[in-house]
Short mmCIF file of N, CA and C in Angstrom, two decimals:
data_model
loop_
_atom_site.label_atom_id
_atom_site.label_comp_id
_atom_site.label_asym_id
_atom_site.label_seq_id
_atom_site.Cartn_x
_atom_site.Cartn_y
_atom_site.Cartn_z
N MET A 1 1.04 -1.11 0.29
CA MET A 1 -0.07 0.01 -0.08
C MET A 1 0.90 1.16 0.23
N ALA A 2 1.73 1.05 0.85
CA ALA A 2 2.82 2.19 0.95
C ALA A 2 3.83 2.64 -0.50
N ILE A 3 3.81 1.34 -1.02
CA ILE A 3 4.67 1.52 -2.40
C ILE A 3 3.76 2.28 -3.41
N ALA A 4 2.06 1.89 -3.61
CA ALA A 4 1.20 2.40 -4.13
C ALA A 4 1.35 4.13 -4.07
N LYS A 5 1.22 4.29 -2.64
CA LYS A 5 1.40 5.61 -2.54
C LYS A 5 2.37 6.32 -3.57
N THR A 6 3.29 6.04 -2.86
CA THR A 6 4.86 6.59 -3.49
C THR A 6 4.80 7.07 -4.87
N LYS A 7 4.46 5.82 -5.55
CA LYS A 7 3.89 6.10 -7.13
C LYS A 7 2.97 7.00 -7.62
N ASN A 8 2.00 7.25 -6.81
CA ASN A 8 0.90 8.11 -6.98
C ASN A 8 1.75 9.55 -6.80
N ILE A 9 2.20 9.62 -5.84
CA ILE A 9 3.02 11.11 -5.67
C ILE A 9 4.31 11.53 -6.57
N GLN A 10 4.83 10.60 -6.82
CA GLN A 10 6.01 10.48 -7.83
C GLN A 10 4.89 11.17 -9.16
N LYS A 11 4.24 10.48 -9.73
CA LYS A 11 3.14 11.02 -10.73
C LYS A 11 2.95 12.25 -10.78
N PHE A 12 2.38 12.46 -9.47
CA PHE A 12 1.53 13.90 -9.37
C PHE A 12 2.99 14.79 -9.42
N LEU A 13 4.04 14.52 -8.88
CA LEU A 13 5.61 15.55 -8.94
C LEU A 13 5.66 15.91 -10.32
N GLN A 14 5.78 14.38 -11.16
CA GLN A 14 6.20 14.74 -12.22
C GLN A 14 5.37 15.55 -13.25
N GLY A 15 3.70 15.16 -12.94
CA GLY A 15 2.96 16.03 -14.01
C GLY A 15 2.95 17.78 -13.19
N PHE A 16 3.39 18.01 -12.40
CA PHE A 16 3.45 19.27 -11.23
C PHE A 16 4.17 20.00 -12.07
N ASN A 17 5.76 19.26 -12.37
CA ASN A 17 6.78 20.00 -12.74
C ASN A 17 6.72 19.83 -14.35
N VAL A 18 5.84 19.64 -15.03
CA VAL A 18 5.51 19.74 -16.46
C VAL A 18 4.65 20.80 -16.51
N ALA A 19 3.98 20.97 -15.87
CA ALA A 19 2.92 22.35 -15.76
C ALA A 19 3.65 23.66 -15.22
N VAL A 20 4.65 23.32 -14.12
CA VAL A 20 5.17 24.47 -14.30
C VAL A 20 6.19 25.18 -14.88
N LEU A 21 7.13 24.14 -15.74
CA LEU A 21 7.73 24.18 -16.88
C LEU A 21 7.04 25.23 -17.67
N ALA A 22 5.74 24.54 -18.12
CA ALA A 22 4.85 24.89 -19.36
C ALA A 22 4.53 26.17 -18.81
N PHE A 23 4.11 26.50 -17.51
CA PHE A 23 3.79 28.02 -17.29
C PHE A 23 4.79 29.22 -17.60
N LEU A 24 6.41 28.16 -17.21
CA LEU A 24 7.61 29.22 -17.01
C LEU A 24 7.69 29.68 -18.51
N LEU A 25 7.46 28.93 -19.43
CA LEU A 25 7.86 28.97 -20.82
C LEU A 25 6.91 30.13 -21.20
N CYS A 26 5.68 29.87 -20.94
CA CYS A 26 4.41 30.78 -21.07
C CYS A 26 4.93 31.97 -20.91
N ILE A 27 5.19 32.57 -19.86
CA ILE A 27 5.69 33.88 -18.81
C ILE A 27 6.78 34.25 -19.71
N CYS A 28 7.92 33.42 -19.86
CA CYS A 28 8.85 33.88 -20.63
C CYS A 28 8.81 34.04 -21.92
N THR A 29 7.65 33.61 -22.65
CA THR A 29 7.95 33.86 -23.96
C THR A 29 6.97 34.99 -24.08
N PHE A 30 6.37 35.55 -23.28
CA PHE A 30 5.41 36.94 -23.58
C PHE A 30 6.34 38.02 -22.81
N ALA A 31 7.01 37.85 -21.96
CA ALA A 31 7.97 38.99 -21.16
C ALA A 31 9.02 39.48 -22.23
N PHE A 32 9.44 38.33 -22.98
CA PHE A 32 10.55 38.89 -24.09
C PHE A 32 10.20 38.57 -25.42
N SER A 33 8.94 38.70 -25.68
CA SER A 33 8.57 38.44 -27.19
C SER A 33 9.13 40.18 -27.82
N THR A 34 9.28 40.12 -29.15
CA THR A 34 9.80 40.97 -29.87
C THR A 34 8.65 42.17 -29.74
N ASP A 35 9.17 43.33 -30.03
CA ASP A 35 7.80 44.70 -30.18
C ASP A 35 7.16 44.74 -31.47
N ALA A 36 7.43 43.39 -32.56
CA ALA A 36 6.97 43.40 -33.62
C ALA A 36 5.58 43.03 -33.20
N TRP A 37 5.61 42.75 -32.44
CA TRP A 37 4.07 42.10 -31.81
C TRP A 37 2.86 43.33 -31.15
N ALA A 38 3.60 44.19 -30.58
CA ALA A 38 2.84 45.21 -29.69
C ALA A 38 2.12 46.34 -31.16
N SER A 39 1.11 46.20 -31.04
CA SER A 39 0.39 47.08 -31.83
C SER A 39 0.12 48.35 -30.89
N VAL A 40 0.06 49.65 -32.01
CA VAL A 40 0.55 50.83 -31.58
C VAL A 40 -0.78 51.37 -32.01
N GLN A 41 -1.32 52.46 -30.78
CA GLN A 41 -2.44 53.02 -31.71
C GLN A 41 -2.21 54.42 -32.00
N ILE A 42 -2.46 55.02 -32.90
CA ILE A 42 -2.02 56.63 -33.24
C ILE A 42 -3.29 57.21 -33.85
N LYS A 43 -3.08 58.63 -32.96
CA LYS A 43 -4.17 59.62 -32.88
C LYS A 43 -3.78 60.62 -34.31
N LEU A 44 -4.68 60.46 -35.36
CA LEU A 44 -4.89 61.32 -36.33
C LEU A 44 -5.61 62.67 -36.38
N THR A 45 -5.21 63.46 -36.56
CA THR A 45 -5.90 65.09 -36.52
C THR A 45 -5.94 65.94 -37.85
N ASN A 46 -6.63 66.88 -37.84
CA ASN A 46 -6.36 67.79 -38.74
C ASN A 46 -6.65 66.88 -40.12
N ILE A 47 -7.74 66.22 -40.01
CA ILE A 47 -8.01 65.30 -41.31
C ILE A 47 -8.80 65.74 -42.65
N THR A 48 -7.97 66.81 -43.75
CA THR A 48 -8.74 66.64 -44.72
C THR A 48 -8.75 65.97 -45.98
N TYR A 49 -9.55 66.56 -46.94
CA TYR A 49 -9.31 65.87 -48.20
C TYR A 49 -9.50 66.60 -49.70
N GLU A 50 -8.97 66.23 -50.49
CA GLU A 50 -9.07 66.86 -51.92
C GLU A 50 -8.68 66.15 -52.92
N PRO A 51 -9.88 66.49 -53.91
CA PRO A 51 -9.34 65.68 -55.42
C PRO A 51 -7.74 65.38 -55.66
N CYS A 52 -7.94 63.83 -56.38
CA CYS A 52 -6.60 63.48 -56.91
C CYS A 52 -5.94 64.47 -58.19
N THR A 53 -5.03 64.68 -58.14
CA THR A 53 -4.57 65.66 -59.45
C THR A 53 -3.96 64.78 -59.97
N GLY A 54 -3.66 65.41 -61.78
CA GLY A 54 -2.98 65.00 -62.51
C GLY A 54 -3.57 63.56 -62.85
N ASP A 55 -2.98 62.67 -63.03
CA ASP A 55 -3.25 61.21 -63.79
C ASP A 55 -3.88 60.46 -62.65
N VAL A 56 -3.12 60.61 -61.39
CA VAL A 56 -3.67 60.04 -60.16
C VAL A 56 -4.94 59.76 -59.84
N GLY A 57 -5.52 58.49 -60.29
CA GLY A 57 -6.80 58.13 -59.80
C GLY A 57 -7.89 58.47 -61.16
N LYS A 58 -7.03 58.46 -62.43
CA LYS A 58 -7.95 58.91 -63.74
C LYS A 58 -8.76 57.30 -64.16
N ASN A 59 -9.73 57.66 -64.79
CA ASN A 59 -10.67 56.47 -64.97
C ASN A 59 -10.89 55.42 -63.57
N MET A 60 -11.13 55.60 -62.63
CA MET A 60 -11.37 55.03 -61.35
C MET A 60 -12.44 54.36 -61.58
N VAL A 61 -12.31 53.18 -60.68
CA VAL A 61 -14.00 52.45 -60.99
C VAL A 61 -13.95 51.50 -59.47
N LEU A 62 -15.13 51.61 -59.27
CA LEU A 62 -15.55 50.96 -58.17
C LEU A 62 -16.97 49.50 -58.28
N GLY A 63 -16.51 48.51 -57.61
CA GLY A 63 -17.20 47.32 -57.69
C GLY A 63 -17.13 46.06 -58.99
N GLY A 64 -16.12 46.13 -58.83
CA GLY A 64 -15.40 45.07 -60.22
C GLY A 64 -15.56 45.87 -61.40
N GLY A 65 -15.32 47.10 -61.71
CA GLY A 65 -15.10 47.79 -62.94
C GLY A 65 -16.86 48.29 -63.06
N ILE A 66 -17.55 47.98 -62.40
CA ILE A 66 -19.22 48.71 -62.72
C ILE A 66 -19.72 49.74 -62.34
N MET A 67 -19.15 50.64 -61.18
CA MET A 67 -19.49 51.78 -60.76
C MET A 67 -18.10 53.09 -61.16
N SER A 68 -18.41 54.06 -61.36
CA SER A 68 -17.43 55.23 -61.92
C SER A 68 -17.32 55.77 -60.28
N ALA A 69 -15.85 56.23 -60.22
CA ALA A 69 -15.45 56.82 -58.89
C ALA A 69 -14.96 57.74 -59.05
N LYS A 70 -14.95 58.52 -57.92
CA LYS A 70 -14.07 59.71 -57.87
C LYS A 70 -12.61 59.48 -56.71
N CYS A 71 -11.57 60.07 -57.09
CA CYS A 71 -10.31 59.81 -56.33
C CYS A 71 -10.27 60.92 -55.47
N TYR A 72 -9.79 60.65 -54.34
CA TYR A 72 -9.48 61.81 -53.21
C TYR A 72 -8.29 61.54 -52.44
N MET A 73 -7.31 62.22 -51.93
CA MET A 73 -6.04 62.20 -51.26
C MET A 73 -6.70 62.56 -49.79
N ILE A 74 -6.86 61.86 -49.07
CA ILE A 74 -6.90 62.11 -47.52
C ILE A 74 -5.57 62.28 -46.67
N LYS A 75 -5.57 63.87 -46.43
CA LYS A 75 -4.34 64.11 -45.72
C LYS A 75 -4.30 64.35 -44.04
N GLY A 76 -3.58 64.67 -43.51
CA GLY A 76 -3.80 64.54 -41.94
C GLY A 76 -2.47 64.92 -41.17
N ASN A 77 -2.66 64.85 -39.93
CA ASN A 77 -1.38 64.56 -38.84
C ASN A 77 -1.77 63.39 -38.04
N ALA A 78 -0.38 62.74 -37.83
CA ALA A 78 -0.37 61.38 -37.05
C ALA A 78 0.48 61.71 -35.96
N ASP A 79 0.15 61.02 -34.78
CA ASP A 79 0.73 61.41 -33.55
C ASP A 79 0.91 60.12 -33.30
N ASN A 80 2.50 59.51 -33.37
CA ASN A 80 2.73 58.20 -32.63
C ASN A 80 3.79 58.45 -31.57
N PRO A 81 2.78 57.77 -30.45
CA PRO A 81 3.36 58.00 -29.11
C PRO A 81 4.53 57.11 -28.56
N SER A 82 4.87 55.86 -29.24
CA SER A 82 5.54 55.07 -29.15
C SER A 82 7.12 55.24 -28.94
N GLY A 83 7.30 56.21 -29.72
CA GLY A 83 8.89 56.39 -29.62
C GLY A 83 9.64 55.62 -30.47
N LYS A 84 8.93 55.28 -31.40
CA LYS A 84 9.95 54.29 -32.14
C LYS A 84 9.14 54.42 -33.89
N VAL A 85 9.65 53.91 -34.62
CA VAL A 85 8.63 53.77 -36.09
C VAL A 85 7.72 52.74 -36.02
N VAL A 86 6.64 53.39 -36.74
CA VAL A 86 5.41 52.50 -36.58
C VAL A 86 5.34 51.88 -37.83
N TYR A 87 5.33 50.48 -38.31
CA TYR A 87 5.10 50.18 -39.87
C TYR A 87 3.94 49.46 -40.03
N ASN A 88 3.62 49.69 -41.28
CA ASN A 88 2.32 49.01 -41.59
C ASN A 88 1.24 49.76 -40.97
N ALA A 89 0.71 50.66 -41.01
CA ALA A 89 -0.13 51.30 -40.13
C ALA A 89 -1.59 51.19 -40.88
N ASP A 90 -2.28 50.58 -40.36
CA ASP A 90 -3.71 50.68 -41.36
C ASP A 90 -4.40 52.13 -40.92
N ILE A 91 -5.06 52.76 -41.79
CA ILE A 91 -6.03 53.64 -41.21
C ILE A 91 -7.40 53.53 -41.75
N PHE A 92 -7.96 53.83 -40.31
CA PHE A 92 -9.42 53.91 -40.15
C PHE A 92 -10.63 54.86 -39.81
N GLY A 93 -11.66 54.91 -40.47
CA GLY A 93 -12.39 55.85 -40.34
C GLY A 93 -13.67 55.92 -41.38
N ARG A 94 -14.42 56.90 -41.41
CA ARG A 94 -15.81 56.98 -41.72
C ARG A 94 -16.02 58.08 -42.78
N ILE A 95 -16.26 57.91 -44.05
CA ILE A 95 -16.65 59.22 -44.78
C ILE A 95 -18.07 59.31 -45.23
N TYR A 96 -18.43 60.31 -44.81
CA TYR A 96 -19.88 60.60 -45.30
C TYR A 96 -20.34 61.86 -46.13
N ASP A 97 -20.87 61.64 -47.34
CA ASP A 97 -21.40 62.57 -48.32
C ASP A 97 -22.20 63.89 -47.55
N ALA A 98 -22.24 64.90 -48.44
CA ALA A 98 -23.00 66.14 -47.93
C ALA A 98 -24.98 65.68 -47.35
N ASN A 99 -24.74 64.62 -47.74
CA ASN A 99 -26.39 64.26 -47.07
C ASN A 99 -26.46 63.32 -46.05
N GLY A 100 -25.49 63.22 -45.43
CA GLY A 100 -25.13 62.12 -44.30
C GLY A 100 -24.89 61.11 -44.60
N ASN A 101 -24.86 60.50 -45.93
CA ASN A 101 -24.89 58.89 -46.04
C ASN A 101 -23.61 58.60 -46.00
N ASP A 102 -23.45 57.39 -45.79
CA ASP A 102 -21.79 56.43 -45.43
C ASP A 102 -21.67 56.33 -46.92
N ALA A 103 -20.68 57.15 -47.29
CA ALA A 103 -20.10 56.76 -48.78
C ALA A 103 -19.43 55.60 -48.94
N MET A 104 -18.68 54.86 -47.69
CA MET A 104 -18.30 53.72 -47.80
C MET A 104 -18.87 52.90 -46.58
N PRO A 105 -19.81 51.95 -46.88
CA PRO A 105 -20.92 51.59 -45.86
C PRO A 105 -20.09 50.15 -45.57
N GLU A 106 -19.36 49.37 -46.38
CA GLU A 106 -18.84 48.47 -45.88
C GLU A 106 -17.41 48.30 -45.89
N ARG A 107 -16.52 49.57 -45.65
CA ARG A 107 -15.42 49.51 -44.98
C ARG A 107 -14.95 50.61 -43.96
N ALA A 108 -14.19 50.37 -43.04
CA ALA A 108 -14.25 51.19 -42.31
C ALA A 108 -12.32 51.50 -42.16
N ARG A 109 -11.61 50.47 -42.81
CA ARG A 109 -10.18 50.33 -42.68
C ARG A 109 -10.39 51.02 -44.54
N LEU A 110 -9.57 52.31 -44.60
CA LEU A 110 -9.43 53.01 -45.93
C LEU A 110 -8.12 52.84 -46.66
N GLY A 111 -7.25 52.47 -46.21
CA GLY A 111 -5.76 52.65 -46.43
C GLY A 111 -5.08 51.93 -45.44
N ALA A 112 -3.60 52.19 -45.76
CA ALA A 112 -2.36 52.33 -44.85
C ALA A 112 -1.30 52.68 -45.58
N VAL A 113 -0.63 53.36 -44.39
CA VAL A 113 0.72 53.73 -44.82
C VAL A 113 2.10 52.96 -44.31
N GLU A 114 3.20 52.89 -45.29
CA GLU A 114 4.11 51.93 -44.95
C GLU A 114 4.52 52.11 -43.64
N GLU A 115 5.12 53.71 -42.94
CA GLU A 115 5.81 54.11 -41.98
C GLU A 115 5.32 55.53 -41.76
N ILE A 116 5.45 55.20 -40.38
CA ILE A 116 4.55 56.84 -39.43
C ILE A 116 6.02 56.80 -38.26
N PRO A 117 7.12 58.47 -38.63
CA PRO A 117 7.85 57.92 -37.57
C PRO A 117 7.39 58.43 -36.17
N ALA A 118 8.26 58.20 -35.19
CA ALA A 118 7.71 58.50 -33.85
C ALA A 118 7.54 59.93 -33.42
N GLY A 119 6.62 60.34 -32.81
CA GLY A 119 6.26 61.76 -32.82
C GLY A 119 5.22 62.02 -33.68
N LYS A 120 5.42 63.53 -34.22
CA LYS A 120 3.92 63.85 -35.07
C LYS A 120 4.87 63.99 -36.39
N SER A 121 3.84 63.79 -37.43
CA SER A 121 4.04 63.66 -38.92
C SER A 121 2.95 64.03 -39.28
N ASP A 122 2.94 64.12 -41.11
CA ASP A 122 1.72 64.01 -41.75
C ASP A 122 1.86 62.69 -42.39
N PHE A 123 0.59 62.56 -42.96
CA PHE A 123 0.26 61.42 -43.33
C PHE A 123 -0.45 61.40 -44.78
N GLU A 124 -1.13 60.59 -45.60
CA GLU A 124 -1.57 60.66 -46.61
C GLU A 124 -1.94 59.56 -47.17
N ILE A 125 -3.81 59.50 -47.54
CA ILE A 125 -3.83 58.24 -48.58
C ILE A 125 -4.81 58.24 -49.68
N MET A 126 -5.10 57.56 -50.73
CA MET A 126 -5.56 57.70 -51.60
C MET A 126 -6.99 56.74 -51.17
N VAL A 127 -8.24 57.66 -51.40
CA VAL A 127 -9.62 56.30 -51.75
C VAL A 127 -10.17 57.05 -52.60
N ALA A 128 -10.84 56.00 -53.28
CA ALA A 128 -11.82 55.90 -54.50
C ALA A 128 -13.54 56.09 -53.48
N ILE A 129 -14.15 56.97 -54.12
CA ILE A 129 -15.70 57.47 -53.68
C ILE A 129 -16.32 57.05 -54.81
N PRO A 130 -17.91 56.65 -54.56
CA PRO A 130 -18.87 56.44 -55.80
C PRO A 130 -18.72 58.04 -56.08
N ALA A 131 -18.76 58.10 -57.64
CA ALA A 131 -19.00 59.43 -58.21
C ALA A 131 -20.13 59.95 -57.50
N GLU A 132 -21.20 59.23 -57.62
CA GLU A 132 -22.72 59.48 -57.16
C GLU A 132 -22.61 60.47 -55.96
N GLN A 133 -21.77 60.18 -54.58
CA GLN A 133 -21.84 60.81 -53.43
C GLN A 133 -21.42 62.21 -53.72
N PRO A 134 -22.28 62.94 -53.19
CA PRO A 134 -22.30 64.76 -53.40
C PRO A 134 -21.48 64.89 -52.43
N GLU A 135 -20.58 65.91 -52.85
CA GLU A 135 -19.60 66.67 -51.40
C GLU A 135 -20.39 68.05 -51.05
N PRO A 136 -19.91 68.52 -50.12
CA PRO A 136 -18.81 67.88 -49.42
C PRO A 136 -18.77 66.57 -48.47
N LEU A 137 -17.33 66.30 -48.30
CA LEU A 137 -17.50 64.79 -47.72
C LEU A 137 -17.08 65.34 -46.32
N GLU A 138 -17.74 64.99 -45.28
CA GLU A 138 -17.00 64.76 -43.89
C GLU A 138 -16.34 63.52 -43.59
N LEU A 139 -15.33 63.63 -42.87
CA LEU A 139 -14.64 62.83 -42.31
C LEU A 139 -14.54 62.71 -40.97
N LYS A 140 -14.91 61.04 -40.69
CA LYS A 140 -15.04 61.04 -38.85
C LYS A 140 -14.29 60.12 -38.33
N GLN A 141 -13.93 59.85 -37.01
CA GLN A 141 -13.58 58.88 -36.41
C GLN A 141 -12.34 58.20 -37.19
N PHE A 142 -11.14 59.01 -37.23
CA PHE A 142 -10.18 58.69 -37.90
C PHE A 142 -9.02 58.29 -36.75
N LYS A 143 -8.78 56.81 -37.27
CA LYS A 143 -7.02 56.45 -36.21
C LYS A 143 -6.25 55.61 -37.17
N ALA A 144 -5.44 55.40 -36.51
CA ALA A 144 -4.79 54.59 -37.31
C ALA A 144 -3.65 53.28 -35.94
N SER A 145 -3.63 52.10 -36.61
CA SER A 145 -2.80 51.29 -35.83
C SER A 145 -1.65 50.63 -36.64
N GLY A 146 -0.80 50.24 -36.15
CA GLY A 146 0.42 49.52 -36.57
C GLY A 146 1.25 48.98 -35.52
N PHE A 147 2.69 48.31 -35.80
CA PHE A 147 3.31 47.78 -35.31
C PHE A 147 4.74 48.60 -35.29
N ALA A 148 5.39 48.30 -33.91
CA ALA A 148 6.58 48.73 -33.77
C ALA A 148 7.92 48.01 -34.09
N GLY A 149 7.25 47.21 -34.77
CA GLY A 149 8.40 46.44 -35.58
C GLY A 149 8.61 45.95 -37.05
N LYS A 150 8.96 45.76 -37.79
CA LYS A 150 8.51 45.34 -39.09
C LYS A 150 8.03 43.76 -39.19
N VAL A 151 7.20 43.96 -39.88
CA VAL A 151 6.04 42.88 -40.16
C VAL A 151 6.55 42.21 -41.48
N ARG A 152 6.33 41.15 -41.79
CA ARG A 152 6.42 40.66 -43.27
C ARG A 152 5.26 40.68 -43.66
N ARG A 153 4.69 40.96 -44.63
CA ARG A 153 3.82 40.77 -45.53
C ARG A 153 4.13 40.03 -46.64
#
């Protein structure tokens, strides 16, 4: 009977050791993970738009080529508080037409910026809006999110 109890205790200790090692491995993995996993939220301000100039956006279409579109450059200021360059920053926002209708109802992600330096900087993205949406456009809830380390695409 004593031998059976000793074997049970040994099995319990082995299982406990495995659990402790797994827990320590998880803690070490998260504690020393690279900065590329850290998502950085970036505040966007002074958001404006203007029609694309030159041949940029010429003959733009939406919906698989069945709907004509207008090209606009959305510009503004980005405030990156991370102290590091942010890569692959996705730009999110809502665009409404002069009647208050959502110009892009199926899309909150409007584009991306390859790099946003630490601190304050300018950004711009190009968007295509259905041609029938009346101006002036109203730009709301703009923000960006990216990574403080290189991310492979």
